[in-house]
Short mmCIF file of N, CA and C in Angstrom, two decimals:
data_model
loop_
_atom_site.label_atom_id
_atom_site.label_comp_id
_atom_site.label_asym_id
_atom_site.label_seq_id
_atom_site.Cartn_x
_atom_site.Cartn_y
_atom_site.Cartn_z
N UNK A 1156 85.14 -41.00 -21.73
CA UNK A 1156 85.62 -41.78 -22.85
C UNK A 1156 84.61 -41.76 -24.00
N UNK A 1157 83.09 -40.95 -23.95
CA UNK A 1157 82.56 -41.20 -24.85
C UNK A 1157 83.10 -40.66 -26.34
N UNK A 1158 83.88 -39.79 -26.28
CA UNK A 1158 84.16 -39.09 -27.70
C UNK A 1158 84.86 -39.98 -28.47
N UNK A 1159 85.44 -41.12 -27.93
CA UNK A 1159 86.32 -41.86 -28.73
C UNK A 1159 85.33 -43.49 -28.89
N UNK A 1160 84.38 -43.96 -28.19
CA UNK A 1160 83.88 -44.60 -28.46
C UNK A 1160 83.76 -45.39 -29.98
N UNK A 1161 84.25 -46.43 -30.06
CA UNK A 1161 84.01 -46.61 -31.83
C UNK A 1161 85.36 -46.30 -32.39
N UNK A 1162 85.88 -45.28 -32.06
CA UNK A 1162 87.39 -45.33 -32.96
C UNK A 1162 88.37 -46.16 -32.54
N UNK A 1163 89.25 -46.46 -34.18
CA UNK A 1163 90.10 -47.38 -33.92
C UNK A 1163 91.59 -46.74 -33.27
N UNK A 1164 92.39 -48.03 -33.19
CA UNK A 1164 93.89 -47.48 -32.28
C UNK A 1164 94.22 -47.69 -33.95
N UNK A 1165 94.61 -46.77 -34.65
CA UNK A 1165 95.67 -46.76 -35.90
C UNK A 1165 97.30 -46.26 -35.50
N UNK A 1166 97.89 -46.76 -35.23
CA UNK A 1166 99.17 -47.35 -34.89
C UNK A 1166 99.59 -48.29 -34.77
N UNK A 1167 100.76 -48.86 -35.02
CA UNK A 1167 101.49 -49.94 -34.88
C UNK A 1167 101.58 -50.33 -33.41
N UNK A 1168 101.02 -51.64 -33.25
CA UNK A 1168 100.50 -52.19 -31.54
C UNK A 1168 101.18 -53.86 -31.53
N UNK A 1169 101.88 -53.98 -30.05
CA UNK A 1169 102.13 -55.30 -29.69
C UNK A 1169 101.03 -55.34 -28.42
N UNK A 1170 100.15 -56.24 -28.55
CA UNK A 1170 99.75 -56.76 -26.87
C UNK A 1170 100.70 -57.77 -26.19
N UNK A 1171 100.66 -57.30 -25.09
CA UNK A 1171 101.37 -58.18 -24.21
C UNK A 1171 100.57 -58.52 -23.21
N UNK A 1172 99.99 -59.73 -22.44
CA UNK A 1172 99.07 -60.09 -21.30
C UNK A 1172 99.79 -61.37 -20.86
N UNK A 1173 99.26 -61.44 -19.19
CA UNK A 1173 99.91 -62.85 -18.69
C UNK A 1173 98.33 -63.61 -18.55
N UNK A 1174 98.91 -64.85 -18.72
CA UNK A 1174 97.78 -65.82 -18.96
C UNK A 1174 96.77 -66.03 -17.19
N UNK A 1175 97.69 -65.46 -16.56
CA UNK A 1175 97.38 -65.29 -15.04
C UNK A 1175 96.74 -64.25 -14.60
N UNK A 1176 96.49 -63.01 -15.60
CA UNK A 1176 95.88 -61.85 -15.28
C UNK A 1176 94.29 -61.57 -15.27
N UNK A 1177 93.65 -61.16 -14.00
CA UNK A 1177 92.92 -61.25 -14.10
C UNK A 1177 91.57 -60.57 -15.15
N UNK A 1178 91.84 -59.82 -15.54
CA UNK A 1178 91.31 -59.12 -16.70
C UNK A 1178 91.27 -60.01 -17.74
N UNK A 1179 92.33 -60.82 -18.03
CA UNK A 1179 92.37 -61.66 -19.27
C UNK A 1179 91.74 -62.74 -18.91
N UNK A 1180 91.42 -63.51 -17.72
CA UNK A 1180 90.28 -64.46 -17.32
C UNK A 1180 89.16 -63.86 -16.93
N UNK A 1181 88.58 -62.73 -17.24
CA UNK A 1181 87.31 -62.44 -17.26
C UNK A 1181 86.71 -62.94 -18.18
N UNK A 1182 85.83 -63.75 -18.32
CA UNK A 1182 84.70 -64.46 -19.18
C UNK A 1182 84.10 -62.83 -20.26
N UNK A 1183 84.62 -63.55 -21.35
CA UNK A 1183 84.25 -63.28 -23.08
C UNK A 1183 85.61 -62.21 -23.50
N UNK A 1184 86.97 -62.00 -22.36
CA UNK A 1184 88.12 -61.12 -22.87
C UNK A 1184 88.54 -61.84 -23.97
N UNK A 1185 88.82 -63.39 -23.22
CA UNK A 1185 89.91 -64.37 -24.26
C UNK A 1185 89.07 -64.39 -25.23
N UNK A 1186 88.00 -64.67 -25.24
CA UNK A 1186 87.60 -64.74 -26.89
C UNK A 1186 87.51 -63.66 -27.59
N UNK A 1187 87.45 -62.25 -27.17
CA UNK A 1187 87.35 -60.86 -28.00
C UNK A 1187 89.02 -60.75 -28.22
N UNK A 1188 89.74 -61.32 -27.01
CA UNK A 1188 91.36 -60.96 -27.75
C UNK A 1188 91.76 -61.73 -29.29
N UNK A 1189 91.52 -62.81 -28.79
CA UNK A 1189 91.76 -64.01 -30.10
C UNK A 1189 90.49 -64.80 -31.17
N UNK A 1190 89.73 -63.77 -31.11
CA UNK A 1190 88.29 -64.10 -31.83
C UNK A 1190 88.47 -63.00 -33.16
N UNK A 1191 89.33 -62.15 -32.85
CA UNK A 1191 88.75 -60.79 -34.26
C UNK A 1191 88.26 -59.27 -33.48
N UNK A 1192 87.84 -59.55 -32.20
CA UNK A 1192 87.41 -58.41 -31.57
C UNK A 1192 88.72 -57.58 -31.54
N UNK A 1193 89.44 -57.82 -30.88
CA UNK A 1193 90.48 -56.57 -30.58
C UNK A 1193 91.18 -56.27 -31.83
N UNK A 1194 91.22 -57.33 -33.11
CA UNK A 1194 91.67 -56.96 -33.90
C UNK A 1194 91.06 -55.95 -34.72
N UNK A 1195 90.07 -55.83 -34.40
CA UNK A 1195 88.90 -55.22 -35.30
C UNK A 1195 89.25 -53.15 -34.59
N UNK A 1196 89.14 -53.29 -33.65
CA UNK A 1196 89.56 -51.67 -33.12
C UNK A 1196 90.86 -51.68 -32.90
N UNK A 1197 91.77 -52.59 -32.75
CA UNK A 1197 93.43 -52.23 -33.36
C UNK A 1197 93.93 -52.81 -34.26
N UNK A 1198 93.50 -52.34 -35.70
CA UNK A 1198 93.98 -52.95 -37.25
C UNK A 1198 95.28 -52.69 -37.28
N UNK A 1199 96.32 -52.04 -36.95
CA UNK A 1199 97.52 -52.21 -36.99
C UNK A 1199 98.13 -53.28 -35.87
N UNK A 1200 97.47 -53.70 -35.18
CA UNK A 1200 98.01 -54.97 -34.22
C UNK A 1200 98.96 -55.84 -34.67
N UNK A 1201 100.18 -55.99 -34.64
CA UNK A 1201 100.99 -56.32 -35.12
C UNK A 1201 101.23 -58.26 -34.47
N UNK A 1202 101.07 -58.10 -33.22
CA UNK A 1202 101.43 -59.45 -32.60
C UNK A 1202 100.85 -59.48 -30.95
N UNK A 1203 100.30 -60.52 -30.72
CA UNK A 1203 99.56 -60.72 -29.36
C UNK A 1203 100.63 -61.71 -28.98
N UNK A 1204 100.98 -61.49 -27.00
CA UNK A 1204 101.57 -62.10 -26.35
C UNK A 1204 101.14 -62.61 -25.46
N UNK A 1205 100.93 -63.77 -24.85
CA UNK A 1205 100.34 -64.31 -23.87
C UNK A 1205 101.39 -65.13 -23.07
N UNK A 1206 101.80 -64.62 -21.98
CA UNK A 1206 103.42 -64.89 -21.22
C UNK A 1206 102.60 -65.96 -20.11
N UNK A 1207 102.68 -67.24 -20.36
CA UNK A 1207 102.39 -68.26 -19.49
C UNK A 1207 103.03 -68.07 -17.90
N UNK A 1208 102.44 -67.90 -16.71
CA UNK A 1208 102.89 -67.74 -15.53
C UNK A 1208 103.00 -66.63 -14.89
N UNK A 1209 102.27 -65.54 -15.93
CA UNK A 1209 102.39 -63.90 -15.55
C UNK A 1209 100.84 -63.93 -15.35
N UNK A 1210 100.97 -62.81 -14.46
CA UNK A 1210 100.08 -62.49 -14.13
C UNK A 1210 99.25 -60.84 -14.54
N UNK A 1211 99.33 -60.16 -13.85
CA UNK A 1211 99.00 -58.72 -14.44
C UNK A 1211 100.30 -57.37 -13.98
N UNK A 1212 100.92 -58.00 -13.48
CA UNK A 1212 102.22 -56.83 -13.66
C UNK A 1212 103.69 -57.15 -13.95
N UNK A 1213 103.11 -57.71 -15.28
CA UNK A 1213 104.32 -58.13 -16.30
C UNK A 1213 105.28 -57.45 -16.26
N UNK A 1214 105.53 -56.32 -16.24
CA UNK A 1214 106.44 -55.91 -16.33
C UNK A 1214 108.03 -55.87 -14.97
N UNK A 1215 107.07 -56.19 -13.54
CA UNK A 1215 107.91 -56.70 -12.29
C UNK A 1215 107.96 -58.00 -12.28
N UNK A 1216 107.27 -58.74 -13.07
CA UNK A 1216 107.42 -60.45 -13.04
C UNK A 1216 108.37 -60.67 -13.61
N UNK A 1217 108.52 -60.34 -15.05
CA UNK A 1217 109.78 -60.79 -16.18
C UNK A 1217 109.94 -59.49 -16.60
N UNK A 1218 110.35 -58.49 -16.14
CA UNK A 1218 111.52 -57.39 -16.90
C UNK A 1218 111.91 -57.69 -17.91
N UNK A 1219 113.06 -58.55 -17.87
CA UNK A 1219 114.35 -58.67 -18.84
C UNK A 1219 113.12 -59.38 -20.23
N UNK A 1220 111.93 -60.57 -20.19
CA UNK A 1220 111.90 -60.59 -21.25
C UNK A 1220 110.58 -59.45 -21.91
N UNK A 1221 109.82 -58.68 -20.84
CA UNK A 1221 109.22 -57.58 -21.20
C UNK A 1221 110.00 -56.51 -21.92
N UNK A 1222 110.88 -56.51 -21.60
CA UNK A 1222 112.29 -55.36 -22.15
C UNK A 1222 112.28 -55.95 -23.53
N UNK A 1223 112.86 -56.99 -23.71
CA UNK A 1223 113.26 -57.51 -25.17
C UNK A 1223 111.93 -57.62 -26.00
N UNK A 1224 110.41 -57.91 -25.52
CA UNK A 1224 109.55 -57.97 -26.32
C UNK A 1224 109.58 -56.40 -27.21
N UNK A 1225 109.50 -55.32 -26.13
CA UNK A 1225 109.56 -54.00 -26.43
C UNK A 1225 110.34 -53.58 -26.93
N UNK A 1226 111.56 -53.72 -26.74
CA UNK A 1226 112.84 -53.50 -28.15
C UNK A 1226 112.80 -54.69 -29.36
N UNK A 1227 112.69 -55.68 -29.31
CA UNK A 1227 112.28 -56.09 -30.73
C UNK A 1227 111.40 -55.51 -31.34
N UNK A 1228 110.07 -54.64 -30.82
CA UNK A 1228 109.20 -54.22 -31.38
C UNK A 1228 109.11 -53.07 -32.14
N UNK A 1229 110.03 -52.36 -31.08
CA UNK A 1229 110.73 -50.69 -31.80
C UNK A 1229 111.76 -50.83 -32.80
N UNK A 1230 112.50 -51.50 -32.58
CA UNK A 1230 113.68 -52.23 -33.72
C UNK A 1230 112.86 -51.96 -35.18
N UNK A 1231 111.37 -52.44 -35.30
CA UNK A 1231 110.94 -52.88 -36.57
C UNK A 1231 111.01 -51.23 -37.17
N UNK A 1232 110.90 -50.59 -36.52
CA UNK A 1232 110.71 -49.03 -37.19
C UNK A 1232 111.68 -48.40 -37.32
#
């Protein structure tokens, strides 16, 4: 991964995370997600999701509203 070190994601980005996941309760994530950090290497970040009761495989927990986050999102383009 070193070649990309430092560069930004320039594309249009939704995060999606469950408030239950463990990655996202690792001590200093939540504050780099919602501090400016992640915004800072994905400037097109469009909208952060934090799905209360999910955990880290959002997508077998709530489908149907993982589905709709992701088609509202493509919709915009």
């Amino acid at each position: 991964m070193a070649p990309w070190t430092g560069e930004q994601i320039k594309v249009p980005a939704k995060f999606i995370v469950g408030d239950l996941d463990l990655t996202y309760n690792t001590p200093g994530v939540k504050e780099y997600i919602h501090n400016g950090g992640f915004k800072r290497e994905v400037p097109y970040l469009q909208e952060m999701v934090v799905m209360e009761g999910v955990a880290h495989f959002i997508n077998q927990e709530r489908p149907e509203e993982i589905s709709a986050h992701i088609y509202d999102f493509i919709k915009k383009f």
